Coordinates of C-alpha atoms in Angstrom, one line a residue:
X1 CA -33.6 35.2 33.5
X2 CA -30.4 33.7 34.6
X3 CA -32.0 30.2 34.7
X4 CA -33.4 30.9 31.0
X5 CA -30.1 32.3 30.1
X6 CA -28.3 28.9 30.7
X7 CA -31.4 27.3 29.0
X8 CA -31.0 28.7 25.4
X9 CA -26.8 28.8 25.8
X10 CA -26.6 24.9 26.7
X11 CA -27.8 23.6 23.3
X12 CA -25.4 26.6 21.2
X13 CA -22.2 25.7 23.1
X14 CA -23.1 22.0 22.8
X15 CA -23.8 22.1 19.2
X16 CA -20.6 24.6 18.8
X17 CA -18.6 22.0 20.6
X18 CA -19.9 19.5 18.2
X19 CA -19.5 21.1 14.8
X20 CA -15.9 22.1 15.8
X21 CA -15.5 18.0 16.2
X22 CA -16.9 17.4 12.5
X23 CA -15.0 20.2 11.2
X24 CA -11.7 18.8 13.0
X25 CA -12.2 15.1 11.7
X26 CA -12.9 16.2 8.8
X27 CA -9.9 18.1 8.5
X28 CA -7.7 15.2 9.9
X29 CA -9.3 12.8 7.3
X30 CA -8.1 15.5 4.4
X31 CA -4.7 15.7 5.9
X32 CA -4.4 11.8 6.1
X33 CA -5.4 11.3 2.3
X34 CA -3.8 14.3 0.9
X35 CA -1.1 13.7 2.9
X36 CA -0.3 10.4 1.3
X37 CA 1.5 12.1 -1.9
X38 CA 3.9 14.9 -2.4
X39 CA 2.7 18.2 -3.7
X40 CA 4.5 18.1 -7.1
X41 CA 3.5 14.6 -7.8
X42 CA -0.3 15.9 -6.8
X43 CA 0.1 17.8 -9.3
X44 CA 1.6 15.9 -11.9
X45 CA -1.7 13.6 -11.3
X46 CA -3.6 16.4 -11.9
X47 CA -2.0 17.3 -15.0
X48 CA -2.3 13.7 -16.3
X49 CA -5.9 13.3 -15.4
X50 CA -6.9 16.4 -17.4
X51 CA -4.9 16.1 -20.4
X52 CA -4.0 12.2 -20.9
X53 CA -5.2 11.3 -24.6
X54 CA -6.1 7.5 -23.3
X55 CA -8.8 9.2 -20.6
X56 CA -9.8 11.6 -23.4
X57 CA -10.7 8.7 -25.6
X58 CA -12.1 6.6 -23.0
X59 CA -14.7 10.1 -21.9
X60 CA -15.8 10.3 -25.7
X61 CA -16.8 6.7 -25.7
X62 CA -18.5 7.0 -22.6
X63 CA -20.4 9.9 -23.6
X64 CA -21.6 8.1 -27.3
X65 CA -22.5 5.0 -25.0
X66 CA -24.9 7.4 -22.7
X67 CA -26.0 9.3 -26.3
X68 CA -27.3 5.9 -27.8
X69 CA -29.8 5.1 -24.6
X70 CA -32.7 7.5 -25.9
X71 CA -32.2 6.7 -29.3
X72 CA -32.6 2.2 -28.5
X73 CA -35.7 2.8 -27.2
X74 CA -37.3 5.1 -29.5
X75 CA -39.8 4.1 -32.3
X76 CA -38.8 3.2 -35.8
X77 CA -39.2 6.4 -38.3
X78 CA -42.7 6.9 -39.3
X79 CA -43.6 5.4 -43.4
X80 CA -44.6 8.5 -45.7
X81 CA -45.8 7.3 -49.3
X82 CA -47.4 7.8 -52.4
X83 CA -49.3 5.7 -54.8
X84 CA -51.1 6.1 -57.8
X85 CA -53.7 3.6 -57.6
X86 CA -56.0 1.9 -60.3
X87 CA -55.1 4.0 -63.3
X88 CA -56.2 2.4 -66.5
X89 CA -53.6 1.4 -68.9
X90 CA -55.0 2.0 -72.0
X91 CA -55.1 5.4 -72.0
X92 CA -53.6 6.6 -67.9
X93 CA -56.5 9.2 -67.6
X94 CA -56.8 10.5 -64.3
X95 CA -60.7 11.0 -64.1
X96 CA -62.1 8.2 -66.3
X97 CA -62.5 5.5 -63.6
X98 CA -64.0 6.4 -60.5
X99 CA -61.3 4.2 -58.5
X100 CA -58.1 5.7 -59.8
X101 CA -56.7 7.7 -57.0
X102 CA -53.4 10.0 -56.1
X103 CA -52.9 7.7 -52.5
X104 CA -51.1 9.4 -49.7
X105 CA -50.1 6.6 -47.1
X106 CA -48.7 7.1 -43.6
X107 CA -47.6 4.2 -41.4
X108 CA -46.1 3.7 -38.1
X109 CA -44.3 0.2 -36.2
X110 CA -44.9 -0.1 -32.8
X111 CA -43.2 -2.8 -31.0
X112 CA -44.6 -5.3 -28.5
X113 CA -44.9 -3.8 -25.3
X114 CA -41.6 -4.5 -23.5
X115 CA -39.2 -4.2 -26.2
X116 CA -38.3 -0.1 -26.2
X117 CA -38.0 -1.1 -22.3
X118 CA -35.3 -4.0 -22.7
X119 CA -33.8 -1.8 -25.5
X120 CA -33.4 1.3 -23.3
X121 CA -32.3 -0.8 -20.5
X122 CA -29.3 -2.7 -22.5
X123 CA -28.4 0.6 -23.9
X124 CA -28.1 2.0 -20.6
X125 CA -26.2 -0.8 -19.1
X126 CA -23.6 -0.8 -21.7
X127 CA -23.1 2.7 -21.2
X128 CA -22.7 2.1 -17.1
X129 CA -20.1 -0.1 -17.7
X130 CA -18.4 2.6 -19.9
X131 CA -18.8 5.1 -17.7
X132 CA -16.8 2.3 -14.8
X133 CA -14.2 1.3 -17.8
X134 CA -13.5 5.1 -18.1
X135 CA -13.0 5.2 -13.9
X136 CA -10.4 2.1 -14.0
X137 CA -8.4 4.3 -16.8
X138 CA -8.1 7.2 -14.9
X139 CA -6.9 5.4 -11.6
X140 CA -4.7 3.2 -14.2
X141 CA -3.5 6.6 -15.6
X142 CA -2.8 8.0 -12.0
X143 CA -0.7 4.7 -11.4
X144 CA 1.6 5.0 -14.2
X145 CA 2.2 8.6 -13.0
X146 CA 3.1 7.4 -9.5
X147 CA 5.3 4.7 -10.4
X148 CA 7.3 7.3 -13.1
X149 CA 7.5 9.9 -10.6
X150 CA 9.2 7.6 -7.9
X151 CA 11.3 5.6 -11.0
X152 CA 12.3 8.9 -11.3
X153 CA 13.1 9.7 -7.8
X154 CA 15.0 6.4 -7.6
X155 CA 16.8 7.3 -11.0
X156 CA 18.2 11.3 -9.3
X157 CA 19.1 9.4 -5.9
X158 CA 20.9 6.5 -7.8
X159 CA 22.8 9.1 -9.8
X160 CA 23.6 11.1 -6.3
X161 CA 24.5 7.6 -4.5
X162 CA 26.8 6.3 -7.7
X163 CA 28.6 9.6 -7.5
X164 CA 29.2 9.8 -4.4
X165 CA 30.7 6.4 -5.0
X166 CA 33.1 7.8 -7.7
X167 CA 33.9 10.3 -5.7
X168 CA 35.4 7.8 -3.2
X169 CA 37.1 5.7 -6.0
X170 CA 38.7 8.7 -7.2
X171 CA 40.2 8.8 -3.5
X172 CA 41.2 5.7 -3.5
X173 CA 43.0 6.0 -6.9
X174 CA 45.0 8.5 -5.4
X175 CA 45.6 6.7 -2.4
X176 CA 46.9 3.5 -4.7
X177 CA 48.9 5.6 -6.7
X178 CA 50.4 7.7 -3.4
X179 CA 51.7 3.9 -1.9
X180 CA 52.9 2.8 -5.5
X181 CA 55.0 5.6 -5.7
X182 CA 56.5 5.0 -2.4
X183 CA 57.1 1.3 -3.0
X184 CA 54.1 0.4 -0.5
X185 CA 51.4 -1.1 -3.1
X186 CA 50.5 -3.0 -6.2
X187 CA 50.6 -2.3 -9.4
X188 CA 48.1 -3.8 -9.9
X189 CA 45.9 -2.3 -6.7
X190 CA 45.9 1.3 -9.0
X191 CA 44.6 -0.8 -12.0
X192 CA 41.8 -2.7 -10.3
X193 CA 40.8 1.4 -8.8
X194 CA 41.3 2.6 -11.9
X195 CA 38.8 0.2 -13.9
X196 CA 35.9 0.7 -10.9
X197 CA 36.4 4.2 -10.8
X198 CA 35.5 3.6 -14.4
X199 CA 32.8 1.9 -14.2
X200 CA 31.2 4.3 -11.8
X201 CA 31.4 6.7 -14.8
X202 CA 29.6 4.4 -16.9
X203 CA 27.2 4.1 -14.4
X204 CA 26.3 7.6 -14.2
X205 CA 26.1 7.7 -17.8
X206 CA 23.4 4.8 -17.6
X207 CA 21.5 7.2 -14.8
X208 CA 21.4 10.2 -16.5
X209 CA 19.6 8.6 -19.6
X210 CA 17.4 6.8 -17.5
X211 CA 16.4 10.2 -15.7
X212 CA 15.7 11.4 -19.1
X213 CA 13.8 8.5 -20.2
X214 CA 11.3 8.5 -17.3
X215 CA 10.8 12.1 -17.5
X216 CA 9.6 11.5 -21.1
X217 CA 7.3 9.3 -19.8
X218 CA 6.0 11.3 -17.3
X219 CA 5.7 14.4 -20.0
X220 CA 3.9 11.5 -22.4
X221 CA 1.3 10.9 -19.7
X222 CA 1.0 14.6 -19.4
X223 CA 0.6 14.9 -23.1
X224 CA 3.7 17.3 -22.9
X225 CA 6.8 17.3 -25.5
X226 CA 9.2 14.9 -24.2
X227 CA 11.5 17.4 -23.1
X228 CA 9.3 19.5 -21.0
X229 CA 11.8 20.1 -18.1
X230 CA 10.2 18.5 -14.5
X231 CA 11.9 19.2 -11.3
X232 CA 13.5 16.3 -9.2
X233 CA 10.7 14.4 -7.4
X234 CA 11.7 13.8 -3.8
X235 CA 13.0 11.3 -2.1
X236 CA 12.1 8.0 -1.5
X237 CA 11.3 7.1 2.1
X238 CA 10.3 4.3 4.5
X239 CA 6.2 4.1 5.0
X240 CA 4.7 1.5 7.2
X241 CA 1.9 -1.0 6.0
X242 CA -1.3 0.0 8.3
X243 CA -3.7 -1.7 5.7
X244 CA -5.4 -4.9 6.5
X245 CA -5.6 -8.0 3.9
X246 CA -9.3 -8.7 4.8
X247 CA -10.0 -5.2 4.1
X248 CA -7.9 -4.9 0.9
X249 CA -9.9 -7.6 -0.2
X250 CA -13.2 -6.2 0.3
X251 CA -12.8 -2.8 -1.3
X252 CA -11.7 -4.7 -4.4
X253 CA -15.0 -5.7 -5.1
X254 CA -15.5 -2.0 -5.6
X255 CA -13.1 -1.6 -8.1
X256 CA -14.8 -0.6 -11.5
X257 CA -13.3 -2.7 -14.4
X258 CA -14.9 -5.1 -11.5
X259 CA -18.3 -3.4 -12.0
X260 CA -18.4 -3.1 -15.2
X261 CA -17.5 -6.9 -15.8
X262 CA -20.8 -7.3 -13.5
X263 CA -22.7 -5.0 -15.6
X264 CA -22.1 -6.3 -18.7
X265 CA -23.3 -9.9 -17.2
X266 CA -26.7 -7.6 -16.3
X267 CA -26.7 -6.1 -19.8
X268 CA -26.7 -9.5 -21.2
X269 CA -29.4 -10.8 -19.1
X270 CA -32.1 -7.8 -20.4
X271 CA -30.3 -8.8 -24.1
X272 CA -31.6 -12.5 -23.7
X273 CA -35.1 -11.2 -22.7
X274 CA -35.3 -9.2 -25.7
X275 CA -34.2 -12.1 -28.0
X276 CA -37.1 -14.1 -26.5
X277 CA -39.8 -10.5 -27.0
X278 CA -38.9 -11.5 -30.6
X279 CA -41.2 -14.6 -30.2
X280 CA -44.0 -11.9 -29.9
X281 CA -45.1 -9.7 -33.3
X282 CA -44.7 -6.2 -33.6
X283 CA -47.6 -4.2 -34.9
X284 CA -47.8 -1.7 -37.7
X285 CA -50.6 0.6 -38.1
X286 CA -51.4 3.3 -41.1
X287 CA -53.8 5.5 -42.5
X288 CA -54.0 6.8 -46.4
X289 CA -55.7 9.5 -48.2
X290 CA -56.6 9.1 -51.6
X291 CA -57.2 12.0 -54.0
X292 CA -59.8 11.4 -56.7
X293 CA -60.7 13.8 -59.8
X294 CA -64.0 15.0 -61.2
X295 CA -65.0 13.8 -64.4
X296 CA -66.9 16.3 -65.9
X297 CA -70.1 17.2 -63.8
X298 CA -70.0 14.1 -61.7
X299 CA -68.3 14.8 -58.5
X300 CA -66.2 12.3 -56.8
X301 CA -65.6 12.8 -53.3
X302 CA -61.6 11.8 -51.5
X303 CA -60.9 8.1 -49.8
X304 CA -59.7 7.6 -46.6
X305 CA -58.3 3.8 -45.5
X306 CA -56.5 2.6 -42.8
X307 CA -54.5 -1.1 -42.2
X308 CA -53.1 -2.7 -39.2
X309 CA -50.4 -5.1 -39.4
X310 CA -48.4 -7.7 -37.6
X311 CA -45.1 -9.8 -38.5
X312 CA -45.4 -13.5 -38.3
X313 CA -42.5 -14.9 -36.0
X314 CA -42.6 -18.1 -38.1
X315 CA -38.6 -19.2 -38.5
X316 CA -38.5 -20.6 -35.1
X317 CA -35.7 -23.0 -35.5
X318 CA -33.6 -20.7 -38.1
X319 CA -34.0 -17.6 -36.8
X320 CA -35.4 -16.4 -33.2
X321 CA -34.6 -19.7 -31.0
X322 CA -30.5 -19.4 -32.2
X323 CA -30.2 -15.8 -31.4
X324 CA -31.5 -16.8 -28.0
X325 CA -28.8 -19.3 -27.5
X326 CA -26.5 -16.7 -28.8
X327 CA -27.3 -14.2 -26.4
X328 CA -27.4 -17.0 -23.9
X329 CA -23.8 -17.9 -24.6
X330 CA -22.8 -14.2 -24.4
X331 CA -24.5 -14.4 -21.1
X332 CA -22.8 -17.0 -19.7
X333 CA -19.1 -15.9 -21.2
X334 CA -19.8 -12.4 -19.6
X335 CA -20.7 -14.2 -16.2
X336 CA -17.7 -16.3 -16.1
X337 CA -15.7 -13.4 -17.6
X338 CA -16.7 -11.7 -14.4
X339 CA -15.8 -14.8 -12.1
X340 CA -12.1 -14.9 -13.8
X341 CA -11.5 -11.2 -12.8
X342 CA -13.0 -11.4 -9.5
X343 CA -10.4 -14.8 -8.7
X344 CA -7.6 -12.9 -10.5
X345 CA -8.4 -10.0 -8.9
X346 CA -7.9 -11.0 -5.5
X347 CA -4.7 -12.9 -5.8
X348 CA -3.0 -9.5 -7.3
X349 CA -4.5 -8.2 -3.8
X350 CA -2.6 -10.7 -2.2
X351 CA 0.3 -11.0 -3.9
X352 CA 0.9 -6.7 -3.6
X353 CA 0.4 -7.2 -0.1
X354 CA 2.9 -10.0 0.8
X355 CA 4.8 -8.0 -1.2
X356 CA 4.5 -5.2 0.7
X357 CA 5.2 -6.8 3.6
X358 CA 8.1 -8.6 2.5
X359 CA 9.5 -5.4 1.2
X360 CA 8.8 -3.4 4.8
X361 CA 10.5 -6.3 6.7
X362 CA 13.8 -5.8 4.4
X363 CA 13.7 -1.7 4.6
X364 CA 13.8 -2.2 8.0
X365 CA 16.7 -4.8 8.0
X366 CA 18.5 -2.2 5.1
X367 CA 18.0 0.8 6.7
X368 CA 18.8 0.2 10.2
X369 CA 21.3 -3.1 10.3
X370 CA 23.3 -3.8 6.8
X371 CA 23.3 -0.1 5.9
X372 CA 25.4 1.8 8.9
X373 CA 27.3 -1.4 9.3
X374 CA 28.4 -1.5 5.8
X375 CA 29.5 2.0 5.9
X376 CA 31.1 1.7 9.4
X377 CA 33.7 -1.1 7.6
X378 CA 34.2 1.1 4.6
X379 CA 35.4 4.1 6.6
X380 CA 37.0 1.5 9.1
X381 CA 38.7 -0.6 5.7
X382 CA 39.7 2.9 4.0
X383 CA 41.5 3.4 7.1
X384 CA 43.3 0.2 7.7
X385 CA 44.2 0.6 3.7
X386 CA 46.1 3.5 3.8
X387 CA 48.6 2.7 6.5
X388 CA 48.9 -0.5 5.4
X389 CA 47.3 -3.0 7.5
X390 CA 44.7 -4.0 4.7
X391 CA 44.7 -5.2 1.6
X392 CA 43.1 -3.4 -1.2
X393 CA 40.9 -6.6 -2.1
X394 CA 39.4 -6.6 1.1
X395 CA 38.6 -2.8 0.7
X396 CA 37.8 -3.3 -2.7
X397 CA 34.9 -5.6 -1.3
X398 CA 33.8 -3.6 1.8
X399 CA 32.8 -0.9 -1.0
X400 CA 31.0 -2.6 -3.2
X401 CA 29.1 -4.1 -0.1
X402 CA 28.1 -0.8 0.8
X403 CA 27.6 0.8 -2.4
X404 CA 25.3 -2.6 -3.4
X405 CA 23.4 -2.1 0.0
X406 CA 22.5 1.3 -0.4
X407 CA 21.4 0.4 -4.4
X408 CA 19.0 -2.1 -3.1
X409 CA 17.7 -0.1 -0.5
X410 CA 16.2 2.2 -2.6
X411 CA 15.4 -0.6 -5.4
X412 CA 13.0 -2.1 -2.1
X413 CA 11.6 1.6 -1.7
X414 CA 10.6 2.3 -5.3
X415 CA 9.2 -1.1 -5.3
X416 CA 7.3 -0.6 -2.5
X417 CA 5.7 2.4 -3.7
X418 CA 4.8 0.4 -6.9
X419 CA 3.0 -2.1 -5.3
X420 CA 1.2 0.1 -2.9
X421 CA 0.1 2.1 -6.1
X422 CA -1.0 -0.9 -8.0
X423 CA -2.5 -2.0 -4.7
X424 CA -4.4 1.8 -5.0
X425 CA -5.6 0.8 -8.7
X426 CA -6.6 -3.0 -7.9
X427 CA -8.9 -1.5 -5.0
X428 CA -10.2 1.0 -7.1
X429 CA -9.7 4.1 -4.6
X430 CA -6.4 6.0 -3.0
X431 CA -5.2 4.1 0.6
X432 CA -4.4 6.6 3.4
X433 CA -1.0 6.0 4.1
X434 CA 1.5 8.2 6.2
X435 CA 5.1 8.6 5.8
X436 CA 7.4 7.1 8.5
X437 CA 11.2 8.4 9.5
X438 CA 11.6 12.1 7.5
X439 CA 15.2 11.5 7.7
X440 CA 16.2 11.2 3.4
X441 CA 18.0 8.0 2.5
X442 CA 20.7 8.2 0.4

């Protein structure tokens, strides 16, 4: 019993073990890719993707492209007519001649065998590529959401850095003015911290508006009222580059504007094979009925008749062998069309990369070297200022070096999450990607 006991428990603890290492990869692959955007800008996605007008548009044509597949390879409508045949013109009677019938003719087309195929096929690649045209405009949609939301983050943070700024100039204004008064400093030291305390509140000015501006945007992708209030994004931080180039490039040949480029060269190929079914002759077949009346005690019996016809393909040179070329040509332009996205395509790859990795090289320098040193010799400058032993152009300078630094340091981080974002929309798919230091940068 014991023996069997450990028999039947083995495989359940094994295969316990096991599911509870599916279930915990899985859950660390969730928490890498959802962890790769805030909640609120999740959300904002979310928003966009359901309600955006440009993917509502793009869904409607998508589904009328996979609505005409049926209908290309279908038969023509059925031919329903009505003759009055052989009535004599002298007097029209109905029952005089014995070939004067009411005729009741029904006819039907039926292509040459392969056409309704070729049709059904074109139809349906047309409405693949669609269908991959409608995926590029969501992740394009999600893209312009990304890059507002941080543009927006980088707009509050600016604001936040440029007051902080003002903040210090007003400081300094009162320091000028304290030393002027006692005979210590310039005139001309409380007019120069006048004019950039100043043109920090222009500054401002030019933030605020620009928070506003990007919020409409944001609303507009939302298909919200342009002043829907949204609440401040957070802040931009540091996040290392763990993709690979060689990789980058090989998911792009996923991405589906991509696809549907290479579908279309498909759809053109079935479109020249059903040019050249038009050599061949479609066949039309039909039955009639005629109705005949008695005339007088001689008793005419009805007339059935039936016909089968074919088109003549004659206009070789004027007709079928230039639609050919034609869809030849369309062939060959969607083929090369294809060719000039796929080279374009992969030097945008490229290009967002190096950018990337030019722009993690200078966080880096920013936020640990010209950063803290910059605001070490402001606090060091301010000091040296206000018992004299510096001039106020020196500390005019140290500030604007900081402040400038600090600008551009989260100018590299918006930027970086643009590119990484377009780099997410050349690839066609979202790139894990973790956050580095938590610590805000302002």
């Amino acid at each position: 019993m014991k023996s069997g006991g450990y028999t039947y428990r083995l495989p359940i603890w094994f295969f316990s073990l096991a599911l509870l290492m599916v279930v915990a990869g899985a859950v660390t692959v969730s928490a890498q890719v959802n962890g790769n955007l805030p909640p609120d800008l999740k959300a904002l996605i979310s928003e966009a993707l359901e309600a955006n007008n440009d993917i509502k548009q793009m869904a409607n044509l998508k589904k009328a492209s996979k609505e005409q597949i049926r209908p290309a390879g279908a038969l023509e409508d059925p031919m329903i007519s009505f003759n009055l045949k052989d009535v004599p013109a002298d007097n029209w009677s109905m029952n005089q001649d014995g070939m004067t019938q009411k005729m009741f003719e029904v006819s039907q087309k039926f292509p040459f065998p392969g056409k309704r195929k070729l049709r059904s096929e074109v139809a349906a690649s047309q409405a693949k590529a669609d269908d991959l045209t409608y995926q590029d405009k969501v992740n394009e949609i999600r893209a312009k959401v990304v890059q507002a939301y941080w543009g927006l983050s980088l707009a509050h943070t600016s604001f936040d850095l440029t007051n902080k700024n003002k903040q210090f100039w007003e400081q300094v204004v009162q320091i000028t003015e304290t030393r002027y008064g006692v005979g210590q400093g310039m005139q001309t030291d409380v007019l120069q911290a006048q004019v950039e305390l100043g043109n920090y509140l222009d500054k401002l000015l030019q933030w605020q508006q620009r928070q506003e501006s990007l919020a409409a945007e944001l609303n507009a992708l939302r298909s919200k009222p342009a002043g829907s209030p949204i609440a401040r994004p957070q802040l931009l931080r540091p996040r290392p580059l763990s993709a690979k180039l060689e990789m980058l490039l090989n998911q792009a040949d996923g991405r589906p504007q991509l696809q549907a480029l290479k579908v279309l060269v498909d759809k053109q190929s079935k479109a020249v094979e059903l040019a050249r079914k038009d050599y061949y002759p479609d066949l039309t077949v039909g039955v009639g009925y005629g109705l005949r009346q008695n005339y007088y005690d001689q008793q005419r019996s009805d007339l059935f008749s039936s016909s089968v016809s074919i088109n003549v393909p004659l206009w070789y040179n004027s007709k079928l062998r230039p639609r050919v070329r034609e869809e030849e040509a369309r062939r060959q332009a969607a083929h090369d069309a294809y060719q000039s996205a796929l080279t374009q395509l992969n030097a945008a790859v490229k290009d967002r990369y190096v950018k990337l990795q030019r722009l993690e090289q200078q966080i880096k320098l920013f936020d640990k070297g010209v950063i803290p040193q910059a605001q070490q010799a402001v606090a060091a400058a301010l000091s040296a200022y206000q018992v004299g032993s510096l001039e106020f152009t020196r500390l005019y300078q140290n500030q604007i070096a900081a402040y400038d630094a600090e600008m551009k340091l989260q100018e590299y981080l918006k930027d970086a999450e643009e590119n990484w974002v377009e780099l997410e929309w050349l690839v066609g798919q979202e790139l894990p990607r973790e956050f580095g230091s938590k610590k805000s940068i302002q």
